[in-house]
Amino acid sequence: MAWDPQAYATHAAFVPALGSAVLDLLAPKAGERILDLGCGDGVLTERLVATGATVVGIDADSTMVAAAVAKGLDVAVGDGRRLAFDAEFDAVFSNAALHWMGEPAPVVAGVFRALKPGGRFVGEFGGHGNIAAIRVAVRAVLAARGYRVPAQEDNYYPTAEAYRAALEAAGFVVDSCAIIPRPTPIASGMGAWLQTFRGGFIDAAGVPPDKRGQVIEDTRAMLRPILADASGNWIADYVRLRFAAHKPE
Ligand code: BEZ
């Protein structure tokens, strides 16, 4: 899925804004060398740099990388499933990105290799049941309008047990790994959210560009009784998986 940095900064500012808990869990120290895996436009990367750490970011999306580079950050295009770093980081950090990288084994193995002995892997991403109501509603609307509904979802949303097992299989010692339901206010509204985050999924179902708006409007209408509060404010059914692990000395 290709991102639009302008739309992301406008409609998805809550993503990095809600990253404080996982930043606290990382507890970066001045002088540490940290990899920000899936850094996007670099909003949290900047916060890591502000702690005095030396931070390298990678992201699969070149437009988001360009937005991060424009902030003066050391960021490059890279695939989280093919990390080529070798024992050079004190920590690898990741917020709201691992669910875009598919099966965990190649990602977690690359992170393990990238860390120095004792290095930390700390992150947060979508966990089992993430945005379930939204996903079901999009699928129901696509089916009702006669579009192809992809058999598989395009995101990886594991249980805590499954992700812990993936970390341990790669050699990590897991310090914490938990599912955290996080109802998330969507200030821009559900239409903008669907455009920003589900546009690629809707396109992949074969919806022509001039029909995308109808699918989004139907999905909004289906979700309103479930996810809008009495005042009409949207609250999305986010579920996070937050974890901290380390590579043995
Ligand atoms: C998330 O969990 O951060 C997310 C995943 C896919 C689409 C939108 C948000």
mmCIF file with all atom_site columns, C-alpha atoms in Angstrom, residues 37-214:
data_model
loop_
_atom_site.group_PDB
_atom_site.id
_atom_site.type_symbol
_atom_site.label_atom_id
_atom_site.label_alt_id
_atom_site.label_comp_id
_atom_site.label_asym_id
_atom_site.label_entity_id
_atom_site.label_seq_id
_atom_site.pdbx_PDB_ins_code
_atom_site.Cartn_x
_atom_site.Cartn_y
_atom_site.Cartn_z
_atom_site.occupancy
_atom_site.B_iso_or_equiv
_atom_site.pdbx_formal_charge
_atom_site.auth_seq_id
_atom_site.auth_comp_id
_atom_site.auth_asym_id
_atom_site.auth_atom_id
_atom_site.pdbx_PDB_model_num
ATOM 1   C CA . LEU A 1 37  ? 11.900  -0.103  12.129 1.00 0.00 ? 37  LEU A CA 1
ATOM 2   C CA . GLY A 1 38  ? 9.015   1.157   9.982  1.00 0.00 ? 38  GLY A CA 1
ATOM 3   C CA . CYS A 1 39  ? 9.665   4.781   10.917 1.00 0.00 ? 39  CYS A CA 1
ATOM 4   C CA . GLY A 1 40  ? 7.166   6.270   8.445  1.00 0.00 ? 40  GLY A CA 1
ATOM 5   C CA . ASP A 1 41  ? 7.471   10.038  8.202  1.00 0.00 ? 41  ASP A CA 1
ATOM 6   C CA . GLY A 1 42  ? 9.768   10.130  11.227 1.00 0.00 ? 42  GLY A CA 1
ATOM 7   C CA . VAL A 1 43  ? 7.621   11.823  13.873 1.00 0.00 ? 43  VAL A CA 1
ATOM 8   C CA . LEU A 1 44  ? 8.642   9.327   16.569 1.00 0.00 ? 44  LEU A CA 1
ATOM 9   C CA . THR A 1 45  ? 12.165  9.049   15.123 1.00 0.00 ? 45  THR A CA 1
ATOM 10  C CA . GLU A 1 46  ? 12.566  12.749  15.966 1.00 0.00 ? 46  GLU A CA 1
ATOM 11  C CA . ARG A 1 47  ? 11.487  12.051  19.537 1.00 0.00 ? 47  ARG A CA 1
ATOM 12  C CA . LEU A 1 48  ? 14.098  9.293   19.779 1.00 0.00 ? 48  LEU A CA 1
ATOM 13  C CA . VAL A 1 49  ? 16.781  11.630  18.426 1.00 0.00 ? 49  VAL A CA 1
ATOM 14  C CA . ALA A 1 50  ? 15.747  14.232  21.024 1.00 0.00 ? 50  ALA A CA 1
ATOM 15  C CA . THR A 1 51  ? 16.781  11.798  23.798 1.00 0.00 ? 51  THR A CA 1
ATOM 16  C CA . GLY A 1 52  ? 20.392  11.978  22.584 1.00 0.00 ? 52  GLY A CA 1
ATOM 17  C CA . ALA A 1 53  ? 20.357  8.587   20.851 1.00 0.00 ? 53  ALA A CA 1
ATOM 18  C CA . THR A 1 54  ? 21.817  8.073   17.380 1.00 0.00 ? 54  THR A CA 1
ATOM 19  C CA . VAL A 1 55  ? 18.868  6.866   15.347 1.00 0.00 ? 55  VAL A CA 1
ATOM 20  C CA . VAL A 1 56  ? 18.690  5.162   11.968 1.00 0.00 ? 56  VAL A CA 1
ATOM 21  C CA . GLY A 1 57  ? 15.236  4.695   10.444 1.00 0.00 ? 57  GLY A CA 1
ATOM 22  C CA . ILE A 1 58  ? 14.016  2.433   7.703  1.00 0.00 ? 58  ILE A CA 1
ATOM 23  C CA . ASP A 1 59  ? 10.643  2.245   6.018  1.00 0.00 ? 59  ASP A CA 1
ATOM 24  C CA . ALA A 1 60  ? 9.325   0.400   2.970  1.00 0.00 ? 60  ALA A CA 1
ATOM 25  C CA . ASP A 1 61  ? 7.521   3.447   1.577  1.00 0.00 ? 61  ASP A CA 1
ATOM 26  C CA . SER A 1 62  ? 9.718   5.881   -0.366 1.00 0.00 ? 62  SER A CA 1
ATOM 27  C CA . THR A 1 63  ? 7.303   8.827   -0.038 1.00 0.00 ? 63  THR A CA 1
ATOM 28  C CA . MET A 1 64  ? 7.247   8.497   3.742  1.00 0.00 ? 64  MET A CA 1
ATOM 29  C CA . VAL A 1 65  ? 11.045  8.158   3.765  1.00 0.00 ? 65  VAL A CA 1
ATOM 30  C CA . ALA A 1 66  ? 11.307  11.386  1.732  1.00 0.00 ? 66  ALA A CA 1
ATOM 31  C CA . ALA A 1 67  ? 9.140   13.137  4.356  1.00 0.00 ? 67  ALA A CA 1
ATOM 32  C CA . ALA A 1 68  ? 11.426  11.831  7.122  1.00 0.00 ? 68  ALA A CA 1
ATOM 33  C CA . VAL A 1 69  ? 14.596  12.868  5.265  1.00 0.00 ? 69  VAL A CA 1
ATOM 34  C CA . ALA A 1 70  ? 13.086  16.359  4.872  1.00 0.00 ? 70  ALA A CA 1
ATOM 35  C CA . LYS A 1 71  ? 13.038  16.522  8.691  1.00 0.00 ? 71  LYS A CA 1
ATOM 36  C CA . GLY A 1 72  ? 16.825  15.979  8.655  1.00 0.00 ? 72  GLY A CA 1
ATOM 37  C CA . LEU A 1 73  ? 16.630  12.368  9.839  1.00 0.00 ? 73  LEU A CA 1
ATOM 38  C CA . ASP A 1 74  ? 18.954  9.491   8.888  1.00 0.00 ? 74  ASP A CA 1
ATOM 39  C CA . VAL A 1 75  ? 16.315  7.349   7.187  1.00 0.00 ? 75  VAL A CA 1
ATOM 40  C CA . ALA A 1 76  ? 16.391  5.060   4.152  1.00 0.00 ? 76  ALA A CA 1
ATOM 41  C CA . VAL A 1 77  ? 14.041  2.827   2.220  1.00 0.00 ? 77  VAL A CA 1
ATOM 42  C CA . GLY A 1 78  ? 14.314  -0.720  3.534  1.00 0.00 ? 78  GLY A CA 1
ATOM 43  C CA . ASP A 1 79  ? 12.361  -3.946  3.837  1.00 0.00 ? 79  ASP A CA 1
ATOM 44  C CA . GLY A 1 80  ? 11.830  -5.126  7.418  1.00 0.00 ? 80  GLY A CA 1
ATOM 45  C CA . ARG A 1 81  ? 11.795  -8.733  6.194  1.00 0.00 ? 81  ARG A CA 1
ATOM 46  C CA . ARG A 1 82  ? 15.313  -8.419  4.786  1.00 0.00 ? 82  ARG A CA 1
ATOM 47  C CA . LEU A 1 83  ? 17.307  -6.486  7.382  1.00 0.00 ? 83  LEU A CA 1
ATOM 48  C CA . ALA A 1 84  ? 21.028  -6.550  6.614  1.00 0.00 ? 84  ALA A CA 1
ATOM 49  C CA . PHE A 1 85  ? 22.415  -5.106  9.868  1.00 0.00 ? 85  PHE A CA 1
ATOM 50  C CA . ASP A 1 86  ? 24.810  -7.134  11.971 1.00 0.00 ? 86  ASP A CA 1
ATOM 51  C CA . ALA A 1 87  ? 25.186  -6.641  15.745 1.00 0.00 ? 87  ALA A CA 1
ATOM 52  C CA . GLU A 1 88  ? 25.277  -2.845  15.521 1.00 0.00 ? 88  GLU A CA 1
ATOM 53  C CA . PHE A 1 89  ? 22.264  -1.565  17.502 1.00 0.00 ? 89  PHE A CA 1
ATOM 54  C CA . ASP A 1 90  ? 21.643  -1.190  21.237 1.00 0.00 ? 90  ASP A CA 1
ATOM 55  C CA . ALA A 1 91  ? 17.909  -1.279  20.527 1.00 0.00 ? 91  ALA A CA 1
ATOM 56  C CA . VAL A 1 92  ? 15.392  -1.781  17.755 1.00 0.00 ? 92  VAL A CA 1
ATOM 57  C CA . PHE A 1 93  ? 12.154  0.174   18.157 1.00 0.00 ? 93  PHE A CA 1
ATOM 58  C CA . SER A 1 94  ? 8.948   -0.159  16.148 1.00 0.00 ? 94  SER A CA 1
ATOM 59  C CA . ASN A 1 95  ? 5.573   1.582   16.412 1.00 0.00 ? 95  ASN A CA 1
ATOM 60  C CA . ALA A 1 96  ? 2.486   0.747   14.330 1.00 0.00 ? 96  ALA A CA 1
ATOM 61  C CA . ALA A 1 97  ? 4.515   -0.918  11.590 1.00 0.00 ? 97  ALA A CA 1
ATOM 62  C CA . LEU A 1 98  ? 5.090   -4.626  12.252 1.00 0.00 ? 98  LEU A CA 1
ATOM 63  C CA . HIS A 1 99  ? 1.514   -5.485  11.210 1.00 0.00 ? 99  HIS A CA 1
ATOM 64  C CA . TRP A 1 100 ? 2.456   -4.368  7.668  1.00 0.00 ? 100 TRP A CA 1
ATOM 65  C CA . MET A 1 101 ? 5.412   -6.787  7.447  1.00 0.00 ? 101 MET A CA 1
ATOM 66  C CA . GLY A 1 102 ? 3.581   -10.128 7.325  1.00 0.00 ? 102 GLY A CA 1
ATOM 67  C CA . GLU A 1 103 ? 4.776   -13.330 8.935  1.00 0.00 ? 103 GLU A CA 1
ATOM 68  C CA . PRO A 1 104 ? 7.094   -12.552 11.846 1.00 0.00 ? 104 PRO A CA 1
ATOM 69  C CA . ALA A 1 105 ? 9.940   -15.070 11.384 1.00 0.00 ? 105 ALA A CA 1
ATOM 70  C CA . PRO A 1 106 ? 12.083  -13.140 8.842  1.00 0.00 ? 106 PRO A CA 1
ATOM 71  C CA . VAL A 1 107 ? 11.465  -9.807  10.579 1.00 0.00 ? 107 VAL A CA 1
ATOM 72  C CA . VAL A 1 108 ? 12.278  -11.046 14.057 1.00 0.00 ? 108 VAL A CA 1
ATOM 73  C CA . ALA A 1 109 ? 15.355  -12.967 12.847 1.00 0.00 ? 109 ALA A CA 1
ATOM 74  C CA . GLY A 1 110 ? 16.670  -9.814  11.135 1.00 0.00 ? 110 GLY A CA 1
ATOM 75  C CA . VAL A 1 111 ? 16.093  -7.736  14.269 1.00 0.00 ? 111 VAL A CA 1
ATOM 76  C CA . PHE A 1 112 ? 17.906  -10.349 16.365 1.00 0.00 ? 112 PHE A CA 1
ATOM 77  C CA . ARG A 1 113 ? 20.903  -10.210 14.007 1.00 0.00 ? 113 ARG A CA 1
ATOM 78  C CA . ALA A 1 114 ? 20.873  -6.397  14.003 1.00 0.00 ? 114 ALA A CA 1
ATOM 79  C CA . LEU A 1 115 ? 21.167  -6.177  17.802 1.00 0.00 ? 115 LEU A CA 1
ATOM 80  C CA . LYS A 1 116 ? 24.308  -6.253  19.914 1.00 0.00 ? 116 LYS A CA 1
ATOM 81  C CA . PRO A 1 117 ? 24.305  -8.881  22.685 1.00 0.00 ? 117 PRO A CA 1
ATOM 82  C CA . GLY A 1 118 ? 21.976  -7.557  25.400 1.00 0.00 ? 118 GLY A CA 1
ATOM 83  C CA . GLY A 1 119 ? 20.210  -5.305  22.882 1.00 0.00 ? 119 GLY A CA 1
ATOM 84  C CA . ARG A 1 120 ? 16.477  -4.592  23.223 1.00 0.00 ? 120 ARG A CA 1
ATOM 85  C CA . PHE A 1 121 ? 13.607  -5.069  20.804 1.00 0.00 ? 121 PHE A CA 1
ATOM 86  C CA . VAL A 1 122 ? 10.645  -2.951  21.923 1.00 0.00 ? 122 VAL A CA 1
ATOM 87  C CA . GLY A 1 123 ? 7.526   -2.285  19.922 1.00 0.00 ? 123 GLY A CA 1
ATOM 88  C CA . GLU A 1 124 ? 3.826   -1.936  19.535 1.00 0.00 ? 124 GLU A CA 1
ATOM 89  C CA . PHE A 1 125 ? 1.573   -2.877  16.634 1.00 0.00 ? 125 PHE A CA 1
ATOM 90  C CA . GLY A 1 126 ? -1.884  -4.235  15.837 1.00 0.00 ? 126 GLY A CA 1
ATOM 91  C CA . GLY A 1 127 ? -2.818  -7.287  17.886 1.00 0.00 ? 127 GLY A CA 1
ATOM 92  C CA . HIS A 1 128 ? -5.457  -9.976  17.492 1.00 0.00 ? 128 HIS A CA 1
ATOM 93  C CA . GLY A 1 129 ? -8.890  -8.409  16.907 1.00 0.00 ? 129 GLY A CA 1
ATOM 94  C CA . ASN A 1 130 ? -7.444  -5.054  15.792 1.00 0.00 ? 130 ASN A CA 1
ATOM 95  C CA . ILE A 1 131 ? -10.026 -2.822  14.061 1.00 0.00 ? 131 ILE A CA 1
ATOM 96  C CA . ALA A 1 132 ? -12.253 -5.908  13.761 1.00 0.00 ? 132 ALA A CA 1
ATOM 97  C CA . ALA A 1 133 ? -15.534 -4.027  13.339 1.00 0.00 ? 133 ALA A CA 1
ATOM 98  C CA . ILE A 1 134 ? -14.023 -1.864  10.595 1.00 0.00 ? 134 ILE A CA 1
ATOM 99  C CA . ARG A 1 135 ? -12.558 -4.858  8.764  1.00 0.00 ? 135 ARG A CA 1
ATOM 100 C CA . VAL A 1 136 ? -15.828 -6.779  8.888  1.00 0.00 ? 136 VAL A CA 1
ATOM 101 C CA . ALA A 1 137 ? -17.792 -3.743  7.684  1.00 0.00 ? 137 ALA A CA 1
ATOM 102 C CA . VAL A 1 138 ? -15.472 -3.164  4.702  1.00 0.00 ? 138 VAL A CA 1
ATOM 103 C CA . ARG A 1 139 ? -15.734 -6.832  3.747  1.00 0.00 ? 139 ARG A CA 1
ATOM 104 C CA . ALA A 1 140 ? -19.536 -6.814  4.097  1.00 0.00 ? 140 ALA A CA 1
ATOM 105 C CA . VAL A 1 141 ? -19.889 -3.721  1.903  1.00 0.00 ? 141 VAL A CA 1
ATOM 106 C CA . LEU A 1 142 ? -17.533 -5.113  -0.772 1.00 0.00 ? 142 LEU A CA 1
ATOM 107 C CA . ALA A 1 143 ? -19.522 -8.375  -0.828 1.00 0.00 ? 143 ALA A CA 1
ATOM 108 C CA . ALA A 1 144 ? -22.893 -6.573  -0.941 1.00 0.00 ? 144 ALA A CA 1
ATOM 109 C CA . ARG A 1 145 ? -21.720 -4.523  -3.938 1.00 0.00 ? 145 ARG A CA 1
ATOM 110 C CA . GLY A 1 146 ? -20.452 -7.628  -5.739 1.00 0.00 ? 146 GLY A CA 1
ATOM 111 C CA . TYR A 1 147 ? -16.722 -6.962  -5.466 1.00 0.00 ? 147 TYR A CA 1
ATOM 112 C CA . ARG A 1 148 ? -14.067 -9.597  -4.851 1.00 0.00 ? 148 ARG A CA 1
ATOM 113 C CA . VAL A 1 149 ? -13.437 -9.891  -1.116 1.00 0.00 ? 149 VAL A CA 1
ATOM 114 C CA . PRO A 1 150 ? -9.801  -10.931 -0.557 1.00 0.00 ? 150 PRO A CA 1
ATOM 115 C CA . ALA A 1 151 ? -9.633  -14.287 1.256  1.00 0.00 ? 151 ALA A CA 1
ATOM 116 C CA . GLN A 1 152 ? -6.718  -13.065 3.341  1.00 0.00 ? 152 GLN A CA 1
ATOM 117 C CA . GLU A 1 153 ? -6.336  -9.815  5.232  1.00 0.00 ? 153 GLU A CA 1
ATOM 118 C CA . ASP A 1 154 ? -3.255  -7.756  4.386  1.00 0.00 ? 154 ASP A CA 1
ATOM 119 C CA . ASN A 1 155 ? -2.108  -7.281  7.972  1.00 0.00 ? 155 ASN A CA 1
ATOM 120 C CA . TYR A 1 156 ? -0.554  -9.525  10.636 1.00 0.00 ? 156 TYR A CA 1
ATOM 121 C CA . TYR A 1 157 ? -2.418  -9.204  13.963 1.00 0.00 ? 157 TYR A CA 1
ATOM 122 C CA . PRO A 1 158 ? -1.164  -11.962 16.264 1.00 0.00 ? 158 PRO A CA 1
ATOM 123 C CA . THR A 1 159 ? -2.193  -12.997 19.741 1.00 0.00 ? 159 THR A CA 1
ATOM 124 C CA . ALA A 1 160 ? 0.324   -12.283 22.521 1.00 0.00 ? 160 ALA A CA 1
ATOM 125 C CA . GLU A 1 161 ? 1.019   -16.033 22.748 1.00 0.00 ? 161 GLU A CA 1
ATOM 126 C CA . ALA A 1 162 ? 1.825   -16.313 19.037 1.00 0.00 ? 162 ALA A CA 1
ATOM 127 C CA . TYR A 1 163 ? 4.128   -13.272 19.033 1.00 0.00 ? 163 TYR A CA 1
ATOM 128 C CA . ARG A 1 164 ? 5.914   -14.390 22.201 1.00 0.00 ? 164 ARG A CA 1
ATOM 129 C CA . ALA A 1 165 ? 6.540   -17.756 20.536 1.00 0.00 ? 165 ALA A CA 1
ATOM 130 C CA . ALA A 1 166 ? 7.927   -16.023 17.413 1.00 0.00 ? 166 ALA A CA 1
ATOM 131 C CA . LEU A 1 167 ? 10.299  -13.897 19.514 1.00 0.00 ? 167 LEU A CA 1
ATOM 132 C CA . GLU A 1 168 ? 11.486  -16.902 21.526 1.00 0.00 ? 168 GLU A CA 1
ATOM 133 C CA . ALA A 1 169 ? 11.974  -19.002 18.376 1.00 0.00 ? 169 ALA A CA 1
ATOM 134 C CA . ALA A 1 170 ? 14.402  -16.335 17.117 1.00 0.00 ? 170 ALA A CA 1
ATOM 135 C CA . GLY A 1 171 ? 16.387  -16.472 20.380 1.00 0.00 ? 171 GLY A CA 1
ATOM 136 C CA . PHE A 1 172 ? 14.930  -13.499 22.271 1.00 0.00 ? 172 PHE A CA 1
ATOM 137 C CA . VAL A 1 173 ? 14.215  -13.425 25.992 1.00 0.00 ? 173 VAL A CA 1
ATOM 138 C CA . VAL A 1 174 ? 10.731  -11.905 26.279 1.00 0.00 ? 174 VAL A CA 1
ATOM 139 C CA . ASP A 1 175 ? 10.352  -9.377  29.090 1.00 0.00 ? 175 ASP A CA 1
ATOM 140 C CA . SER A 1 176 ? 6.722   -8.490  28.394 1.00 0.00 ? 176 SER A CA 1
ATOM 141 C CA . CYS A 1 177 ? 4.191   -9.182  25.650 1.00 0.00 ? 177 CYS A CA 1
ATOM 142 C CA . ALA A 1 178 ? 0.545   -8.216  26.068 1.00 0.00 ? 178 ALA A CA 1
ATOM 143 C CA . ILE A 1 179 ? -2.608  -7.366  24.161 1.00 0.00 ? 179 ILE A CA 1
ATOM 144 C CA . ILE A 1 180 ? -3.919  -3.891  25.007 1.00 0.00 ? 180 ILE A CA 1
ATOM 145 C CA . PRO A 1 181 ? -7.374  -2.854  23.752 1.00 0.00 ? 181 PRO A CA 1
ATOM 146 C CA . ARG A 1 182 ? -7.121  0.860   22.884 1.00 0.00 ? 182 ARG A CA 1
ATOM 147 C CA . PRO A 1 183 ? -10.368 2.514   21.749 1.00 0.00 ? 183 PRO A CA 1
ATOM 148 C CA . THR A 1 184 ? -8.980  5.355   19.639 1.00 0.00 ? 184 THR A CA 1
ATOM 149 C CA . PRO A 1 185 ? -10.757 8.653   18.896 1.00 0.00 ? 185 PRO A CA 1
ATOM 150 C CA . ILE A 1 186 ? -10.611 9.439   15.176 1.00 0.00 ? 186 ILE A CA 1
ATOM 151 C CA . ALA A 1 187 ? -10.763 13.229  14.969 1.00 0.00 ? 187 ALA A CA 1
ATOM 152 C CA . SER A 1 188 ? -10.814 13.308  11.153 1.00 0.00 ? 188 SER A CA 1
ATOM 153 C CA . GLY A 1 189 ? -13.854 11.017  11.034 1.00 0.00 ? 189 GLY A CA 1
ATOM 154 C CA . MET A 1 190 ? -14.358 7.521   9.663  1.00 0.00 ? 190 MET A CA 1
ATOM 155 C CA . GLY A 1 191 ? -14.469 8.602   6.006  1.00 0.00 ? 191 GLY A CA 1
ATOM 156 C CA . ALA A 1 192 ? -10.964 10.087  6.159  1.00 0.00 ? 192 ALA A CA 1
ATOM 157 C CA . TRP A 1 193 ? -9.739  7.088   8.180  1.00 0.00 ? 193 TRP A CA 1
ATOM 158 C CA . LEU A 1 194 ? -11.053 4.652   5.566  1.00 0.00 ? 194 LEU A CA 1
ATOM 159 C CA . GLN A 1 195 ? -9.498  6.697   2.744  1.00 0.00 ? 195 GLN A CA 1
ATOM 160 C CA . THR A 1 196 ? -6.137  6.801   4.525  1.00 0.00 ? 196 THR A CA 1
ATOM 161 C CA . PHE A 1 197 ? -5.906  3.241   5.820  1.00 0.00 ? 197 PHE A CA 1
ATOM 162 C CA . ARG A 1 198 ? -8.253  1.050   3.761  1.00 0.00 ? 198 ARG A CA 1
ATOM 163 C CA . GLY A 1 199 ? -8.003  2.679   0.328  1.00 0.00 ? 199 GLY A CA 1
ATOM 164 C CA . GLY A 1 200 ? -5.431  0.128   -0.842 1.00 0.00 ? 200 GLY A CA 1
ATOM 165 C CA . PHE A 1 201 ? -7.538  -2.785  0.398  1.00 0.00 ? 201 PHE A CA 1
ATOM 166 C CA . ILE A 1 202 ? -10.628 -1.409  -1.354 1.00 0.00 ? 202 ILE A CA 1
ATOM 167 C CA . ASP A 1 203 ? -8.685  -0.881  -4.597 1.00 0.00 ? 203 ASP A CA 1
ATOM 168 C CA . ALA A 1 204 ? -7.311  -4.436  -4.384 1.00 0.00 ? 204 ALA A CA 1
ATOM 169 C CA . ALA A 1 205 ? -10.910 -5.714  -4.294 1.00 0.00 ? 205 ALA A CA 1
ATOM 170 C CA . GLY A 1 206 ? -11.348 -4.352  -7.817 1.00 0.00 ? 206 GLY A CA 1
ATOM 171 C CA . VAL A 1 207 ? -13.320 -1.230  -6.910 1.00 0.00 ? 207 VAL A CA 1
ATOM 172 C CA . PRO A 1 208 ? -12.868 1.375   -9.695 1.00 0.00 ? 208 PRO A CA 1
ATOM 173 C CA . PRO A 1 209 ? -11.526 4.741   -8.478 1.00 0.00 ? 209 PRO A CA 1
ATOM 174 C CA . ASP A 1 210 ? -14.848 6.490   -9.127 1.00 0.00 ? 210 ASP A CA 1
ATOM 175 C CA . LYS A 1 211 ? -16.693 3.925   -6.935 1.00 0.00 ? 211 LYS A CA 1
ATOM 176 C CA . ARG A 1 212 ? -14.349 4.059   -3.956 1.00 0.00 ? 212 ARG A CA 1
ATOM 177 C CA . GLY A 1 213 ? -16.380 6.870   -2.379 1.00 0.00 ? 213 GLY A CA 1
ATOM 178 C CA . GLN A 1 214 ? -19.570 4.751   -2.431 1.00 0.00 ? 214 GLN A CA 1
#
